[in-house]
PDB file of C-alpha atoms in Angstrom:
ATOM      1  CA  TYR A   1       2.892 -19.077   7.652  1.00  0.00           C
ATOM      2  CA  THR A   2       3.731 -15.406   7.409  1.00  0.00           C
ATOM      3  CA  PRO A   3       7.290 -14.322   6.548  1.00  0.00           C
ATOM      4  CA  GLY A   4       9.018 -12.137   9.137  1.00  0.00           C
ATOM      5  CA  ALA A   5      10.867 -12.149  12.430  1.00  0.00           C
ATOM      6  CA  PHE A   6       9.266 -13.684  15.506  1.00  0.00           C
ATOM      7  CA  LEU A   7      10.415 -13.697  19.137  1.00  0.00           C
ATOM      8  CA  TYR A   8       9.591 -16.501  21.551  1.00  0.00           C
ATOM      9  CA  ASN A   9      10.434 -16.805  25.224  1.00  0.00           C
ATOM     10  CA  VAL A  10      11.470 -20.268  26.386  1.00  0.00           C
ATOM     11  CA  VAL A  11      10.752 -20.817  30.069  1.00  0.00           C
ATOM     12  CA  ASP A  12      11.273 -23.713  32.463  1.00  0.00           C
ATOM     13  CA  ALA A  13       8.614 -25.393  34.649  1.00  0.00           C
ATOM     14  CA  ASP A  14       8.923 -22.531  37.176  1.00  0.00           C
ATOM     15  CA  SER A  15       8.315 -19.911  34.469  1.00  0.00           C
ATOM     16  CA  VAL A  16      11.937 -18.728  34.616  1.00  0.00           C
ATOM     17  CA  LEU A  17      13.160 -17.360  31.304  1.00  0.00           C
ATOM     18  CA  ILE A  18      15.862 -19.629  29.881  1.00  0.00           C
ATOM     19  CA  TYR A  19      16.183 -18.368  26.296  1.00  0.00           C
ATOM     20  CA  ARG A  20      14.766 -15.771  24.015  1.00  0.00           C
ATOM     21  CA  LEU A  21      14.348 -17.446  20.639  1.00  0.00           C
ATOM     22  CA  ARG A  22      14.340 -15.362  17.453  1.00  0.00           C
ATOM     23  CA  VAL A  23      12.944 -17.001  14.315  1.00  0.00           C
ATOM     24  CA  SER A  24      13.249 -15.452  10.837  1.00  0.00           C
ATOM     25  CA  ALA A  25      11.051 -16.985   8.130  1.00  0.00           C
ATOM     26  CA  THR A  26      11.067 -16.115   4.432  1.00  0.00           C
ATOM     27  CA  ASP A  27       9.250 -17.396   1.347  1.00  0.00           C
ATOM     28  CA  GLN A  28      12.394 -17.988  -0.694  1.00  0.00           C
ATOM     29  CA  LEU A  29      15.973 -18.615   0.346  1.00  0.00           C
ATOM     30  CA  SER A  30      18.519 -18.904  -2.469  1.00  0.00           C
ATOM     31  CA  VAL A  31      21.873 -18.879  -0.671  1.00  0.00           C
ATOM     32  CA  ILE A  32      22.828 -19.791   2.870  1.00  0.00           C
ATOM     33  CA  GLY A  33      26.160 -19.811   4.646  1.00  0.00           C
ATOM     34  CA  GLU A  34      27.516 -19.876   8.158  1.00  0.00           C
ATOM     35  CA  TYR A  35      29.402 -16.969   9.669  1.00  0.00           C
ATOM     36  CA  GLU A  36      32.234 -18.099  11.939  1.00  0.00           C
ATOM     37  CA  PRO A  37      33.864 -15.614  14.339  1.00  0.00           C
ATOM     38  CA  GLY A  38      37.436 -14.790  13.366  1.00  0.00           C
ATOM     39  CA  ASN A  39      36.759 -15.443   9.658  1.00  0.00           C
ATOM     40  CA  ALA A  40      35.479 -12.927   7.136  1.00  0.00           C
ATOM     41  CA  MET A  41      32.395 -14.151   5.269  1.00  0.00           C
ATOM     42  CA  ASN A  42      31.527 -13.519   1.623  1.00  0.00           C
ATOM     43  CA  LEU A  43      28.104 -14.819   0.616  1.00  0.00           C
ATOM     44  CA  GLU A  44      26.848 -14.328  -2.928  1.00  0.00           C
ATOM     45  CA  ASP A  45      23.740 -15.066  -4.925  1.00  0.00           C
ATOM     46  CA  ALA A  46      25.344 -14.948  -8.373  1.00  0.00           C
ATOM     47  CA  SER A  47      22.029 -15.302 -10.227  1.00  0.00           C
ATOM     48  CA  TYR A  48      20.793 -11.929  -8.887  1.00  0.00           C
ATOM     49  CA  GLY A  49      24.173 -10.280  -8.279  1.00  0.00           C
ATOM     50  CA  ILE A  50      23.691  -9.837  -4.522  1.00  0.00           C
ATOM     51  CA  ARG A  51      26.746 -10.191  -2.264  1.00  0.00           C
ATOM     52  CA  ILE A  52      27.342  -9.538   1.429  1.00  0.00           C
ATOM     53  CA  SER A  53      30.826  -9.313   2.937  1.00  0.00           C
ATOM     54  CA  ILE A  54      30.924  -9.574   6.719  1.00  0.00           C
ATOM     55  CA  PRO A  55      34.198  -8.740   8.539  1.00  0.00           C
ATOM     56  CA  GLU A  56      35.889 -11.294  10.784  1.00  0.00           C
ATOM     57  CA  ALA A  57      35.041  -9.476  14.032  1.00  0.00           C
ATOM     58  CA  ALA A  58      31.373  -8.705  13.265  1.00  0.00           C
ATOM     59  CA  MET A  59      29.975 -11.296  15.718  1.00  0.00           C
ATOM     60  CA  ILE A  60      31.188 -13.493  18.557  1.00  0.00           C
ATOM     61  CA  ARG A  61      29.154 -16.604  17.699  1.00  0.00           C
ATOM     62  CA  ILE A  62      28.407 -18.835  14.728  1.00  0.00           C
ATOM     63  CA  VAL A  63      25.343 -17.564  12.855  1.00  0.00           C
ATOM     64  CA  PRO A  64      23.629 -18.741   9.654  1.00  0.00           C
ATOM     65  CA  ILE A  65      23.318 -15.947   7.052  1.00  0.00           C
ATOM     66  CA  GLY A  66      21.114 -16.116   3.979  1.00  0.00           C
ATOM     67  CA  ILE A  67      19.954 -14.172   0.954  1.00  0.00           C
ATOM     68  CA  GLY A  68      16.286 -14.502   0.111  1.00  0.00           C
ATOM     69  CA  SER A  69      13.009 -12.842  -0.680  1.00  0.00           C
ATOM     70  CA  THR A  70       9.524 -12.555   0.733  1.00  0.00           C
ATOM     71  CA  GLY A  71       8.225 -12.691  -2.848  1.00  0.00           C
ATOM     72  CA  ALA A  72       6.855 -16.179  -3.461  1.00  0.00           C
ATOM     73  CA  GLU A  73       7.454 -16.027  -7.221  1.00  0.00           C
ATOM     74  CA  SER A  74      11.179 -15.258  -7.081  1.00  0.00           C
ATOM     75  CA  VAL A  75      14.217 -16.925  -5.636  1.00  0.00           C
ATOM     76  CA  SER A  76      16.111 -14.144  -3.881  1.00  0.00           C
ATOM     77  CA  ALA A  77      15.024 -10.818  -5.299  1.00  0.00           C
ATOM     78  CA  VAL A  78      11.992  -9.092  -6.718  1.00  0.00           C
ATOM     79  CA  GLU A  79      12.251  -6.485  -9.464  1.00  0.00           C
ATOM     80  CA  TYR A  80       9.034  -4.548  -9.896  1.00  0.00           C
ATOM     81  CA  ASP A  81       7.862  -2.827 -13.104  1.00  0.00           C
ATOM     82  CA  ASN A  82       8.508   0.561 -11.487  1.00  0.00           C
ATOM     83  CA  GLY A  83      12.268  -0.195 -11.251  1.00  0.00           C
ATOM     84  CA  VAL A  84      12.318  -1.133  -7.568  1.00  0.00           C
ATOM     85  CA  PHE A  85      14.615  -4.069  -6.718  1.00  0.00           C
ATOM     86  CA  GLU A  86      13.927  -5.754  -3.331  1.00  0.00           C
ATOM     87  CA  PHE A  87      15.811  -8.507  -1.495  1.00  0.00           C
ATOM     88  CA  ASP A  88      16.356  -9.822   2.019  1.00  0.00           C
ATOM     89  CA  ILE A  89      19.475 -10.656   3.982  1.00  0.00           C
ATOM     90  CA  LEU A  90      18.650 -12.878   6.919  1.00  0.00           C
ATOM     91  CA  PRO A  91      18.251 -13.301   9.817  1.00  0.00           C
ATOM     92  CA  TYR A  92      15.953 -10.267   9.962  1.00  0.00           C
ATOM     93  CA  GLY A  93      17.041  -7.683  12.511  1.00  0.00           C
ATOM     94  CA  LEU A  94      20.450  -9.221  13.258  1.00  0.00           C
ATOM     95  CA  VAL A  95      22.741  -6.390  14.378  1.00  0.00           C
ATOM     96  CA  LEU A  96      26.419  -6.853  13.610  1.00  0.00           C
ATOM     97  CA  GLY A  97      29.287  -5.465  15.676  1.00  0.00           C
ATOM     98  CA  GLU A  98      30.899  -4.045  12.511  1.00  0.00           C
ATOM     99  CA  ASP A  99      29.559  -2.849   9.173  1.00  0.00           C
ATOM    100  CA  ALA A 100      28.988  -5.407   6.451  1.00  0.00           C
ATOM    101  CA  THR A 101      29.319  -4.394   2.798  1.00  0.00           C
ATOM    102  CA  VAL A 102      26.439  -5.281   0.493  1.00  0.00           C
ATOM    103  CA  THR A 103      26.993  -5.127  -3.276  1.00  0.00           C
ATOM    104  CA  VAL A 104      24.159  -5.522  -5.770  1.00  0.00           C
ATOM    105  CA  ALA A 105      24.037  -5.516  -9.567  1.00  0.00           C
ATOM    106  CA  TYR A 106      21.829  -2.536 -10.426  1.00  0.00           C
ATOM    107  CA  GLU A 107      21.808  -0.424 -13.610  1.00  0.00           C
ATOM    108  CA  GLY A 108      19.548   2.489 -12.540  1.00  0.00           C
ATOM    109  CA  GLU A 109      20.848   6.058 -12.323  1.00  0.00           C
ATOM    110  CA  ASP A 110      21.428   7.747  -8.950  1.00  0.00           C
ATOM    111  CA  PRO A 111      20.408   4.692  -6.893  1.00  0.00           C
ATOM    112  CA  VAL A 112      18.658   5.079  -3.556  1.00  0.00           C
ATOM    113  CA  VAL A 113      19.047   2.232  -1.053  1.00  0.00           C
ATOM    114  CA  GLN A 114      16.610   1.699   1.804  1.00  0.00           C
ATOM    115  CA  ARG A 115      16.242  -0.807   4.652  1.00  0.00           C
ATOM    116  CA  TYR A 116      12.851  -1.645   6.097  1.00  0.00           C
ATOM    117  CA  ASN A 117      12.571  -0.614   9.754  1.00  0.00           C
ATOM    118  CA  THR A 118      10.132  -3.066  11.322  1.00  0.00           C
ATOM    119  CA  SER A 119       9.906  -1.054  14.564  1.00  0.00           C
ATOM    120  CA  LEU A 120       8.732   2.086  12.752  1.00  0.00           C
ATOM    121  CA  ASP A 121       6.987   0.183   9.916  1.00  0.00           C
ATOM    122  CA  ASN A 122       8.668   2.245   7.191  1.00  0.00           C
ATOM    123  CA  TRP A 123      11.542   2.326   4.707  1.00  0.00           C
ATOM    124  CA  GLU A 124      14.647   4.290   5.776  1.00  0.00           C
ATOM    125  CA  ASP A 125      17.377   5.640   3.506  1.00  0.00           C
ATOM    126  CA  ILE A 126      20.882   4.217   3.813  1.00  0.00           C
ATOM    127  CA  GLU A 127      23.590   6.858   3.532  1.00  0.00           C
ATOM    128  CA  ASP A 128      26.875   6.647   1.610  1.00  0.00           C
ATOM    129  CA  VAL A 129      25.694   4.548  -1.315  1.00  0.00           C
ATOM    130  CA  GLU A 130      28.320   4.004  -4.012  1.00  0.00           C
ATOM    131  CA  SER A 131      27.477   3.198  -7.610  1.00  0.00           C
ATOM    132  CA  ASP A 132      29.965   2.197 -10.303  1.00  0.00           C
ATOM    133  CA  ASN A 133      29.799   0.053 -13.459  1.00  0.00           C
ATOM    134  CA  GLY A 134      26.345  -1.408 -12.780  1.00  0.00           C
ATOM    135  CA  GLN A 135      27.133  -2.202  -9.126  1.00  0.00           C
ATOM    136  CA  VAL A 136      25.653  -0.533  -6.045  1.00  0.00           C
ATOM    137  CA  SER A 137      27.472  -0.895  -2.707  1.00  0.00           C
ATOM    138  CA  PHE A 138      26.489   0.191   0.771  1.00  0.00           C
ATOM    139  CA  MET A 139      27.343  -0.549   4.394  1.00  0.00           C
ATOM    140  CA  THR A 140      24.922  -1.837   7.015  1.00  0.00           C
ATOM    141  CA  GLN A 141      25.111  -3.157  10.554  1.00  0.00           C
ATOM    142  CA  GLU A 142      21.547  -4.476  10.581  1.00  0.00           C
ATOM    143  CA  LEU A 143      20.295  -7.252   8.311  1.00  0.00           C
ATOM    144  CA  GLY A 144      16.761  -7.327   6.952  1.00  0.00           C
ATOM    145  CA  SER A 145      14.775  -6.265   3.881  1.00  0.00           C
ATOM    146  CA  PHE A 146      16.405  -3.872   1.425  1.00  0.00           C
ATOM    147  CA  ARG A 147      15.342  -2.127  -1.743  1.00  0.00           C
ATOM    148  CA  ILE A 148      17.129  -0.164  -4.428  1.00  0.00           C
ATOM    149  CA  PHE A 149      15.565   2.209  -6.927  1.00  0.00           C
ATOM    150  CA  SER A 150      16.595   5.074  -9.165  1.00  0.00           C
ATOM    151  CA  GLU A 151      16.351   8.604  -7.748  1.00  0.00           C
ATOM    152  CA  ALA A 152      14.204   9.413 -10.797  1.00  0.00           C
ATOM    153  CA  SER A 153      11.597   6.833  -9.727  1.00  0.00           C
ATOM    154  CA  VAL A 154      11.222   8.019  -6.103  1.00  0.00           C
ATOM    155  CA  SER A 155       7.469   8.541  -6.448  1.00  0.00           C
ATOM    156  CA  SER A 156       6.897   5.030  -7.786  1.00  0.00           C
ATOM    157  CA  ALA A 157       8.963   3.427  -5.007  1.00  0.00           C
ATOM    158  CA  ALA A 158       6.527   4.721  -2.426  1.00  0.00           C
ATOM    159  CA  GLY A 159       3.903   2.319  -3.745  1.00  0.00           C
ATOM    160  CA  SER A 160       6.011  -0.828  -3.680  1.00  0.00           C
ATOM    161  CA  SER A 161       5.421  -3.684  -1.319  1.00  0.00           C
ATOM    162  CA  VAL A 162       5.908  -3.848   2.409  1.00  0.00           C
ATOM    163  CA  PRO A 163       8.090  -6.780   3.493  1.00  0.00           C
ATOM    164  CA  PHE A 164       6.583  -9.740   5.275  1.00  0.00           C
ATOM    165  CA  ALA A 165       3.264  -9.613   3.454  1.00  0.00           C
ATOM    166  CA  ASP A 166       1.906 -13.147   3.338  1.00  0.00           C
ATOM    167  CA  GLY A 167       2.297 -14.141  -0.293  1.00  0.00           C
ATOM    168  CA  GLY A 168       2.052 -17.911   0.150  1.00  0.00           C
ATOM    169  CA  GLY A 169       4.383 -20.091  -1.893  1.00  0.00           C
ATOM    170  CA  SER A 170       6.899 -22.673  -0.831  1.00  0.00           C
ATOM    171  CA  GLY A 171      10.606 -23.325  -0.675  1.00  0.00           C
ATOM    172  CA  GLY A 172      11.034 -20.924   2.212  1.00  0.00           C
ATOM    173  CA  GLY A 173      13.772 -20.701   4.759  1.00  0.00           C
ATOM    174  CA  CYS A 174      13.853 -20.376   8.503  1.00  0.00           C
ATOM    175  CA  PHE A 175      16.572 -19.121  10.857  1.00  0.00           C
ATOM    176  CA  ILE A 176      16.445 -19.809  14.559  1.00  0.00           C
ATOM    177  CA  THR A 177      18.875 -18.298  17.055  1.00  0.00           C
ATOM    178  CA  ALA A 178      18.866 -18.288  20.832  1.00  0.00           C
ATOM    179  CA  ALA A 179      20.485 -16.118  23.445  1.00  0.00           C
ATOM    180  CA  GLY A 180      20.981 -17.591  26.919  1.00  0.00           C
ATOM    181  CA  PHE A 181      20.147 -15.635  30.025  1.00  0.00           C
TER     182      PHE A 181
END
């Protein structure tokens, strides 16, 4: 299989669309939880220092949320030799009604945070990144693949991996959600 987000249309015998099914698949999934409307969610992968805090009114339905990686050799994050730290928050492409706060343990100076835009096939900067005492925090409404690197290593970040490359491996995770029509 290839990690990524996939859309499927479910139709009845008369070819009438019943559901649009979105499937997110990743090589490694280290932490999974279930967001419940009306309750704030705090999900943390303590081994890599990745935490997402989702406010109580971010969604109107129950949704599984996970922290993982498309790198087959790691559990939930990949740290490359060039100082780039990549991780995924799933399901890919899920858009929240309110900003979630993501906090990551990262020691680099002047950190830059980017989210992979699958529609444009490129990395996009996330604004308003805060860094204090080895922690980087940022807000996002869309889940997906993220990376953090030091401002000083901008040129080396350009050569890092593109999410969803088929790296093989096992122990992956899969998220399936449906929206009725």
